[in-house]
């Protein structure tokens, strides 16, 4: 497969997010603290990029805009983050496609398993769908600043898996609240166990789940692989996500 260098697109997405916000934040008349939550682990490359973005916003606004980061799921799973953004207790989030699906279900179309054969295919589809998806998300009260990916999702299991029936025999983690994913897995005769991603480590430890899907980098940084040491050589899907800001917060950032 012809795959783009890992991390190239996420970096471009975050740089774009900063550039988009520069003009508005520089003109902000009052000080503003943007509370941004994400599942990305603290200290990871994704977290460091968010820190760089936060510093850029602060510099561009002359110190008027401060971004306070809540990494590693400390503010809850993606559905919790979306709910808190709606309530106003959080202002922004780096959400997975599953989390974006909490805002509008149409985003789930990006995560169809085994639909893509390369990074070029992923972003070819995303680039064509972006305007429509972002319009639907905007209609729900959120502004998309930039899209990124976390890499190809592979299955990690507590028992060796050589064929689909081996995986069907295991209790497979699925995102809590993502009913479409659960229905898809059940239709394929898998055994999904819906859980918040923040409870995945505990689920593996207690035996509530025996397998999960994640990019290898995420499994390594979050230490999930310690409880599921077998990895399939199969790119199941691309972990896509985006930075979103509540419309009320964006209106404070932008003079328009």
Short mmCIF file of C-alpha atoms in Angstrom, two decimals, residues 85-209:
data_model
loop_
_atom_site.label_atom_id
_atom_site.label_comp_id
_atom_site.label_asym_id
_atom_site.label_seq_id
_atom_site.Cartn_x
_atom_site.Cartn_y
_atom_site.Cartn_z
CA UNK A 85 -19.29 21.36 25.23
CA UNK A 86 -23.03 21.68 24.78
CA UNK A 87 -23.37 22.63 28.45
CA UNK A 88 -20.51 25.13 28.20
CA UNK A 89 -18.23 23.50 30.78
CA UNK A 90 -15.81 22.68 27.93
CA UNK A 91 -15.14 24.82 24.86
CA UNK A 92 -13.32 22.53 22.44
CA UNK A 93 -12.18 18.99 21.83
CA UNK A 94 -9.99 16.84 19.66
CA UNK A 95 -12.57 14.15 18.94
CA UNK A 96 -12.41 10.82 17.15
CA UNK A 97 -14.85 10.13 14.33
CA UNK A 98 -16.90 8.21 16.88
CA UNK A 99 -17.07 11.34 19.03
CA UNK A 100 -17.94 13.49 16.03
CA UNK A 101 -20.74 11.01 15.36
CA UNK A 102 -22.25 12.15 18.66
CA UNK A 103 -22.72 15.52 17.00
CA UNK A 104 -23.93 14.21 13.64
CA UNK A 105 -24.22 10.55 12.65
CA UNK A 106 -23.16 11.24 9.07
CA UNK A 107 -19.50 11.34 10.22
CA UNK A 108 -19.70 7.60 10.91
CA UNK A 109 -19.57 7.02 7.15
CA UNK A 110 -15.84 7.80 7.31
CA UNK A 111 -15.18 4.78 9.51
CA UNK A 112 -16.52 1.92 7.40
CA UNK A 113 -14.12 -1.01 8.04
CA UNK A 114 -11.68 -1.99 5.28
CA UNK A 115 -13.02 0.70 2.96
CA UNK A 116 -9.60 2.25 2.30
CA UNK A 117 -6.41 0.82 0.86
CA UNK A 118 -4.11 3.80 1.41
CA UNK A 119 -3.77 7.21 3.04
CA UNK A 120 -4.45 8.76 -0.35
CA UNK A 121 -7.83 7.01 -0.51
CA UNK A 122 -8.67 8.10 3.05
CA UNK A 123 -7.99 11.75 2.41
CA UNK A 124 -9.41 11.63 -1.09
CA UNK A 125 -12.75 10.61 0.43
CA UNK A 126 -12.41 13.04 3.35
CA UNK A 127 -11.60 16.00 1.11
CA UNK A 128 -14.75 15.37 -0.93
CA UNK A 129 -16.96 14.86 2.13
CA UNK A 130 -15.55 17.65 4.32
CA UNK A 131 -17.79 20.52 3.15
CA UNK A 132 -20.98 18.56 3.72
CA UNK A 133 -19.85 17.08 7.04
CA UNK A 134 -18.64 20.42 8.38
CA UNK A 135 -21.91 22.09 7.36
CA UNK A 136 -23.90 19.46 9.25
CA UNK A 137 -21.67 19.81 12.31
CA UNK A 138 -22.00 23.62 12.12
CA UNK A 139 -25.78 23.27 12.06
CA UNK A 140 -25.49 21.46 15.40
CA UNK A 141 -23.54 24.34 16.98
CA UNK A 142 -19.90 23.34 16.44
CA UNK A 143 -17.07 24.61 14.23
CA UNK A 144 -14.47 22.21 12.75
CA UNK A 145 -10.96 23.70 12.80
CA UNK A 146 -9.04 20.82 11.24
CA UNK A 147 -9.02 17.09 10.56
CA UNK A 148 -6.35 14.57 11.53
CA UNK A 149 -5.75 10.85 11.89
CA UNK A 150 -4.22 8.56 14.49
CA UNK A 151 -3.18 5.83 12.09
CA UNK A 152 -4.54 2.46 11.00
CA UNK A 153 -6.58 0.49 13.52
CA UNK A 154 -5.51 -3.09 14.20
CA UNK A 155 -7.02 -5.67 16.53
CA UNK A 156 -5.24 -6.50 19.78
CA UNK A 157 -6.36 -9.72 21.46
CA UNK A 158 -5.70 -11.76 24.59
CA UNK A 159 -5.67 -14.96 22.53
CA UNK A 160 -4.03 -15.49 19.13
CA UNK A 161 -6.33 -14.71 16.19
CA UNK A 162 -5.69 -16.25 12.78
CA UNK A 163 -9.15 -16.08 11.19
CA UNK A 164 -12.41 -14.16 11.69
CA UNK A 165 -14.01 -16.96 13.73
CA UNK A 166 -11.17 -16.68 16.26
CA UNK A 167 -12.07 -13.03 16.83
CA UNK A 168 -15.79 -13.81 16.92
CA UNK A 169 -15.14 -16.06 19.93
CA UNK A 170 -13.77 -13.11 21.93
CA UNK A 171 -15.53 -10.26 23.69
CA UNK A 172 -14.68 -7.28 21.50
CA UNK A 173 -14.58 -3.70 22.78
CA UNK A 174 -16.81 -1.23 20.97
CA UNK A 175 -17.39 2.47 21.63
CA UNK A 176 -20.22 3.08 24.08
CA UNK A 177 -22.98 5.07 22.42
CA UNK A 178 -21.95 4.15 18.87
CA UNK A 179 -24.97 1.99 18.11
CA UNK A 180 -24.13 1.82 14.40
CA UNK A 181 -20.77 0.21 15.17
CA UNK A 182 -22.41 -2.29 17.51
CA UNK A 183 -25.00 -3.22 14.88
CA UNK A 184 -22.29 -3.57 12.23
CA UNK A 185 -20.22 -5.90 14.42
CA UNK A 186 -23.25 -7.98 15.37
CA UNK A 187 -24.25 -8.29 11.71
CA UNK A 188 -20.77 -9.69 11.06
CA UNK A 189 -21.35 -12.18 13.94
CA UNK A 190 -18.83 -10.59 16.31
CA UNK A 191 -19.45 -10.18 20.05
CA UNK A 192 -19.24 -6.42 20.77
CA UNK A 193 -19.12 -5.12 24.34
CA UNK A 194 -19.92 -1.38 24.43
CA UNK A 195 -17.74 0.52 26.91
CA UNK A 196 -16.43 4.06 27.32
CA UNK A 197 -12.87 4.07 26.00
CA UNK A 198 -11.78 5.40 29.39
CA UNK A 199 -12.78 2.01 30.85
CA UNK A 200 -10.95 -0.14 28.29
CA UNK A 201 -7.93 -0.82 30.52
CA UNK A 202 -10.17 -1.97 33.37
CA UNK A 203 -12.27 -4.07 31.00
CA UNK A 204 -9.17 -5.89 29.75
CA UNK A 205 -7.95 -6.46 33.29
CA UNK A 206 -11.24 -7.89 34.53
CA UNK A 207 -12.00 -9.94 31.43
CA UNK A 208 -15.04 -7.88 30.51
CA UNK A 209 -13.41 -7.49 27.09
#
